Tab-separated table of C-alpha atoms in Angstrom:
chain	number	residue	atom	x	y	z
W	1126	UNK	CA	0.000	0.000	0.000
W	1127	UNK	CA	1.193	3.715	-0.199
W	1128	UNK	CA	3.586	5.044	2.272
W	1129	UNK	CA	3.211	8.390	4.122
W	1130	UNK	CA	5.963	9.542	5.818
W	1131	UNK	CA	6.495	13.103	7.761
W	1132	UNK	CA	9.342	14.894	9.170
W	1133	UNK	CA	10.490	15.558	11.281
W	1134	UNK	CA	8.502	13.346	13.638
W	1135	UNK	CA	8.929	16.054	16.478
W	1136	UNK	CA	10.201	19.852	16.380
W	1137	UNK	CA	10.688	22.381	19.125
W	1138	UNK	CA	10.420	25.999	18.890
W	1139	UNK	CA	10.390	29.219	20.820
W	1140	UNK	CA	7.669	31.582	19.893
W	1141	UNK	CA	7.865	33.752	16.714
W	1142	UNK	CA	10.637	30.976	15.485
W	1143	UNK	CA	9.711	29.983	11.741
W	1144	UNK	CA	9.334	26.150	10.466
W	1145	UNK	CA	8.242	24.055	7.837
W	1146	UNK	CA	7.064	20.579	7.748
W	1147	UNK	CA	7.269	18.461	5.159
W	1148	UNK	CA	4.927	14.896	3.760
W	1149	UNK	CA	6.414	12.514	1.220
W	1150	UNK	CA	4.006	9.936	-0.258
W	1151	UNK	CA	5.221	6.700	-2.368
W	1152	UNK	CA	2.494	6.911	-5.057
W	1153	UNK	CA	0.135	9.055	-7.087
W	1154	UNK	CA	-2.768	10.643	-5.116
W	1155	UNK	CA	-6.182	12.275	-5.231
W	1156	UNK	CA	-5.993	15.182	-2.856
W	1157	UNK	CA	-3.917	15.805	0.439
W	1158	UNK	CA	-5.114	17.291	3.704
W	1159	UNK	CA	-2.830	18.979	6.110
W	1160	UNK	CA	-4.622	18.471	10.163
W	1161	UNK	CA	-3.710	20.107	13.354
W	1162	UNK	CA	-4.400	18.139	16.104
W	1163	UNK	CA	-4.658	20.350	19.391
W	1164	UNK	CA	-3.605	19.480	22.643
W	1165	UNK	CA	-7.574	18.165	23.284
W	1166	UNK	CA	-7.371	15.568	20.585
W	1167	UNK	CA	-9.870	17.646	18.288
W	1168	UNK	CA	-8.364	17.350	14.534
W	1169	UNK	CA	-8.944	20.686	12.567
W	1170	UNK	CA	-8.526	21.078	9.059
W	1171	UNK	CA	-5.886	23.278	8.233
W	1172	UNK	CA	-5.934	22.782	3.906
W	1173	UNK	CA	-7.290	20.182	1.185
W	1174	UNK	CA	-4.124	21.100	-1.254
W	1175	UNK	CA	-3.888	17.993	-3.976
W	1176	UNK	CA	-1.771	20.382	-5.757
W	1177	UNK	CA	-0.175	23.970	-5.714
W	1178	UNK	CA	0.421	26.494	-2.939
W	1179	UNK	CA	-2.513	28.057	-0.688
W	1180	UNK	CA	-2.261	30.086	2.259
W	1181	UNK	CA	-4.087	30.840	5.296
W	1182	UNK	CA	-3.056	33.467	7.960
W	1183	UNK	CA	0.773	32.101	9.196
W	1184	UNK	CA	0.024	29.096	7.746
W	1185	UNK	CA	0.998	27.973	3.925
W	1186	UNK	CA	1.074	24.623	2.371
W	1187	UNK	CA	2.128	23.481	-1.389
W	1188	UNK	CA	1.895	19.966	-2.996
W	1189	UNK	CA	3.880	19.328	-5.741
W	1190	UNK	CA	2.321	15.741	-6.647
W	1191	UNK	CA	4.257	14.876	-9.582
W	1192	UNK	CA	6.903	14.762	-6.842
W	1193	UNK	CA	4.983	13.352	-4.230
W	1194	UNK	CA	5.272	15.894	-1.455
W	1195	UNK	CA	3.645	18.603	0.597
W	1196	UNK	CA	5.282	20.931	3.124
W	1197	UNK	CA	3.498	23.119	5.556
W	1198	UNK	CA	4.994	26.445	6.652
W	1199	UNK	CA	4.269	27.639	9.994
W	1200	UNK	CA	5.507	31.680	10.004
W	1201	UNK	CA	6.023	33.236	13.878
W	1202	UNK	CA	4.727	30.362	16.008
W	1203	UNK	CA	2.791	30.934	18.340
W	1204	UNK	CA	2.352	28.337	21.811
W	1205	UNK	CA	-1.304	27.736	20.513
W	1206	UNK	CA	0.410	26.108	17.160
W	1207	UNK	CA	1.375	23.405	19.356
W	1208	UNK	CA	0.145	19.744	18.865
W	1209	UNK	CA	0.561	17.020	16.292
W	1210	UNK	CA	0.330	18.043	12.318
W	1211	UNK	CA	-0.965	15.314	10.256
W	1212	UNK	CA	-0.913	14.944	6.486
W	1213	UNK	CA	-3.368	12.569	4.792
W	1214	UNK	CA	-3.293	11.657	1.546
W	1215	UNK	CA	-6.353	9.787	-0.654
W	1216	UNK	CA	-5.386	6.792	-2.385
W	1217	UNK	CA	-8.691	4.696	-3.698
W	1218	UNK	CA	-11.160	6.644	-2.033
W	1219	UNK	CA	-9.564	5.962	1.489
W	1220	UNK	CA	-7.343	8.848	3.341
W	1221	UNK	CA	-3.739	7.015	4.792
W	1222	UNK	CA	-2.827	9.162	7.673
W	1223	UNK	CA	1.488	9.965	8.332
W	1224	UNK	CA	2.558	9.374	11.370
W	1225	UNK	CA	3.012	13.255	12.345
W	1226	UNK	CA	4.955	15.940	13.401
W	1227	UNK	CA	4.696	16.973	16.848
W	1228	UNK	CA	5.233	20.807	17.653
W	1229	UNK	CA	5.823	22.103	20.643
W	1230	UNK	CA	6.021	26.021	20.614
W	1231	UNK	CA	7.843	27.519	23.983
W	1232	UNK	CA	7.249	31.363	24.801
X	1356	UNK	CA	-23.311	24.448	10.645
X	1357	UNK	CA	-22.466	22.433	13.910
X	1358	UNK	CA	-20.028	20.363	12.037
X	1359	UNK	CA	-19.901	16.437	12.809
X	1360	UNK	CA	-21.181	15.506	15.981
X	1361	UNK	CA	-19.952	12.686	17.953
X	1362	UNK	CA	-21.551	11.313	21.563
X	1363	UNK	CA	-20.462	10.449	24.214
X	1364	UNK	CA	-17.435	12.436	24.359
X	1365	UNK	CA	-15.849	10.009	26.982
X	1366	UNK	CA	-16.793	6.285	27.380
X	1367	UNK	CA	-15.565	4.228	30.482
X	1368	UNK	CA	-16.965	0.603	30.909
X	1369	UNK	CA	-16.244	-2.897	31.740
X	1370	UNK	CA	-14.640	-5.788	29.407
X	1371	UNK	CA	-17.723	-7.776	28.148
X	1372	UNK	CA	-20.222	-4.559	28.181
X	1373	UNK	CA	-21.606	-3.687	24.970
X	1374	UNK	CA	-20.726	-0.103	23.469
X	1375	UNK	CA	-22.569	2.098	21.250
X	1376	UNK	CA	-20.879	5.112	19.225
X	1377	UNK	CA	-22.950	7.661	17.857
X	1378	UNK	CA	-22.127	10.467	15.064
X	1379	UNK	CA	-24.046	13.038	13.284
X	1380	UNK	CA	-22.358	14.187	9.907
X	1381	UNK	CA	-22.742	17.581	8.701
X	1382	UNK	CA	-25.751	18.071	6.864
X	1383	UNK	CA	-25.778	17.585	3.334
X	1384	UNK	CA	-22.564	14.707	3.205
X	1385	UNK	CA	-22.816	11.850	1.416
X	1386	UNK	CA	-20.228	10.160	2.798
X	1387	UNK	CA	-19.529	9.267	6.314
X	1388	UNK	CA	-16.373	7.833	8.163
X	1389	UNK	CA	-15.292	5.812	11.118
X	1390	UNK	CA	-11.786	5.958	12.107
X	1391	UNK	CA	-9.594	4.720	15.227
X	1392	UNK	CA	-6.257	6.250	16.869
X	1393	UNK	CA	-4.117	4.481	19.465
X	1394	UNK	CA	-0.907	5.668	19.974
X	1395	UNK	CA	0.748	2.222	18.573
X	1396	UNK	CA	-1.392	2.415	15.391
X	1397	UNK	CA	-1.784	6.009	14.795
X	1398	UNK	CA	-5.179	6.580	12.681
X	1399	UNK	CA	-7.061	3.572	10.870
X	1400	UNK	CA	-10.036	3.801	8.684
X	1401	UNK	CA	-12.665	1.212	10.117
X	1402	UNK	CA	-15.211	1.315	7.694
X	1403	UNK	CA	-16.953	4.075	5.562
X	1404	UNK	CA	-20.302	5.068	4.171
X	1405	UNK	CA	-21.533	6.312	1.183
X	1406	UNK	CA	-25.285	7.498	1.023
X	1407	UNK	CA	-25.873	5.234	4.161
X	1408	UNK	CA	-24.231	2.101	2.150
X	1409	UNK	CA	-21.507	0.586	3.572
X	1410	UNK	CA	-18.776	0.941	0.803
X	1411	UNK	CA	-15.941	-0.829	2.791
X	1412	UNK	CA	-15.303	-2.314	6.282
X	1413	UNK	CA	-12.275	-4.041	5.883
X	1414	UNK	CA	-10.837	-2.175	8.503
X	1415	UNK	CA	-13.135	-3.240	11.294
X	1416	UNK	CA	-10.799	-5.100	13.310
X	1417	UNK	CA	-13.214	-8.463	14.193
X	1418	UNK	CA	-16.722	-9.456	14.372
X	1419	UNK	CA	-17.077	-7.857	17.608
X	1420	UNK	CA	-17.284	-4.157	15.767
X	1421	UNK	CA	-20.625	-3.367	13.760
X	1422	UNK	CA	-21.182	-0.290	12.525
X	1423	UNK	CA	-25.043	1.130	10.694
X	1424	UNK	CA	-26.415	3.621	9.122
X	1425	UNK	CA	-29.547	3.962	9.162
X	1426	UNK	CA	-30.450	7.318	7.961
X	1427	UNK	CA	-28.552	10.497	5.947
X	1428	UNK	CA	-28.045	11.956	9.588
X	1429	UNK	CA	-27.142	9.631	11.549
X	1430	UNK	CA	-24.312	6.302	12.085
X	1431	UNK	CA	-23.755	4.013	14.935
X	1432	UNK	CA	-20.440	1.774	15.437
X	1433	UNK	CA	-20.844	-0.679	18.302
X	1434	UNK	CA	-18.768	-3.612	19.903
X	1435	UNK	CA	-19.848	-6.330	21.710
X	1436	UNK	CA	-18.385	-7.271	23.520
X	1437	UNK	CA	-15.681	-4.861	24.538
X	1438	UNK	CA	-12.303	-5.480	25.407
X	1439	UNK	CA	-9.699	-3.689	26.955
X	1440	UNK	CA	-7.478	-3.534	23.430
X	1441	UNK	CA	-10.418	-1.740	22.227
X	1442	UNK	CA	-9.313	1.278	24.429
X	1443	UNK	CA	-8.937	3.828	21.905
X	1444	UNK	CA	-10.195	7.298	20.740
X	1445	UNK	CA	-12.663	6.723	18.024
X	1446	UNK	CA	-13.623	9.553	15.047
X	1447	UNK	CA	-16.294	10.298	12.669
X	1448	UNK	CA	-16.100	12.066	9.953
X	1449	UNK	CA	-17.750	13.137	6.814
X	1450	UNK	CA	-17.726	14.605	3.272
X	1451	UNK	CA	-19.002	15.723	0.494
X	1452	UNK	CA	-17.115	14.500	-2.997
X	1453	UNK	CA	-19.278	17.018	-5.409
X	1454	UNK	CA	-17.884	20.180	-3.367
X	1455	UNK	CA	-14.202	18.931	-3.034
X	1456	UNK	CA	-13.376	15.177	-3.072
X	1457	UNK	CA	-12.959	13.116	-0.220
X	1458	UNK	CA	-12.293	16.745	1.323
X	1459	UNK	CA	-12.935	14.889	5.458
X	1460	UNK	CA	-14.023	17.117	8.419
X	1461	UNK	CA	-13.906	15.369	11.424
X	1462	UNK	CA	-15.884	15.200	15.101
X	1463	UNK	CA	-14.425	15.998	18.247
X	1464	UNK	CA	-13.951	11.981	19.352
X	1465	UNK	CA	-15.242	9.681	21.829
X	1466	UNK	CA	-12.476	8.575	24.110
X	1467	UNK	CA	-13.469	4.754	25.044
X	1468	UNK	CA	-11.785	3.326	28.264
X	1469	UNK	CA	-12.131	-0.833	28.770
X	1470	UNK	CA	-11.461	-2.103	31.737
């Protein structure tokens, strides 16, 4: 089956530090989700990106698929960014969650 | 909207007890989700919907787990009878594939706790 993979599994940062994340899948895909999963286990949708570049506050994200990767930039963290950021990727109709990267942002 | 709506939020009960998971997608999906995290596993898909068909449940992890549903509004995943493996956080989740595809927004969770 297709492999997701994220790195790094677990970054640490002082507040207003920049970082980027990045998602490399093993085989073609329909779309891609990026997910920020607070400290309360909630999982919010940060984009649906298959392809390109979108942005969304301090957050950006591009997919390049025909290289099979995403990254996710997080500009001046902030100690509410902190949690677990999953990518998910749809291959046949299901989404295949990565592992993670887990953020912890320090003021 | 309310988004998708999961109860209970927490579950505690006793290995052999029957358990009943409810979820309420956001209005309007077609498609509905049932996942499970554990920290060794990470996220699996246990079975998914698709106008209140069951589409594919190969993820459901043994006869004990069921899942229905009945209605546009409304699924239930159930195991009987629990066991403490089954401690887990389960998610639902839904979509609508004619506005973005497979584009998943997901409930808050119901934390289950066998003992």
């Amino acid at each position: 089956g297709i492999q997701v993979e994220q790195s790094p599994p677990d970054l640490i940062l002082q507040e207003g530090a920049n970082s980027t994340l990045r998602c490399n899948f093993s085989d073609s895909v329909n779309n891609l989700q990026w997910f920020h999963q607070n400290p309360w286990g909630q999982l919010i949708n940060l984009f649906y990106i298959p392809s390109g570049t979108k942005q969304n506050g301090r957050l950006s994200a591009t997919t390049v698929a025909t290289e099979r990767y995403s990254l996710l930039y997080i500009s001046s963290s902030q100690t509410t960014d902190s949690g677990v950021y999953f990518c998910a990727v749809d291959h046949t109709d299901k989404l295949i969650f990565g592992t993670g990267t887990r953020l912890q942002v320090f003021p | 909207d309310a988004g998708v709506i999961q109860s209970p939020r927490h579950e505690v009960t006793e290995m052999g007890q029957e358990v009943t998971l409810r979820c309420k997608p956001i209005s309007g999906h077609d498609y509905l989700f049932w996942y499970r995290q554990t920290m060794m596993r990470g996220l699996e898909l246990l079975i998914y919907f698709n106008n209140n068909v069951p589409i594919d449940d190969s993820g459901m992890p043994e006869d004990r787990f069921s899942a229905k549903m009945p209605n546009a509004s409304f699924s239930t995943l159930k195991i009987q009878p629990s066991e403490p493996r089954d401690s887990a956080v389960y998610f639902c989740a839904s979509s609508f594939w004619q506005s973005s595809y497979n584009e998943q927004f997901f409930g808050p969770g119901t934390r289950l706790t066998v003992l």
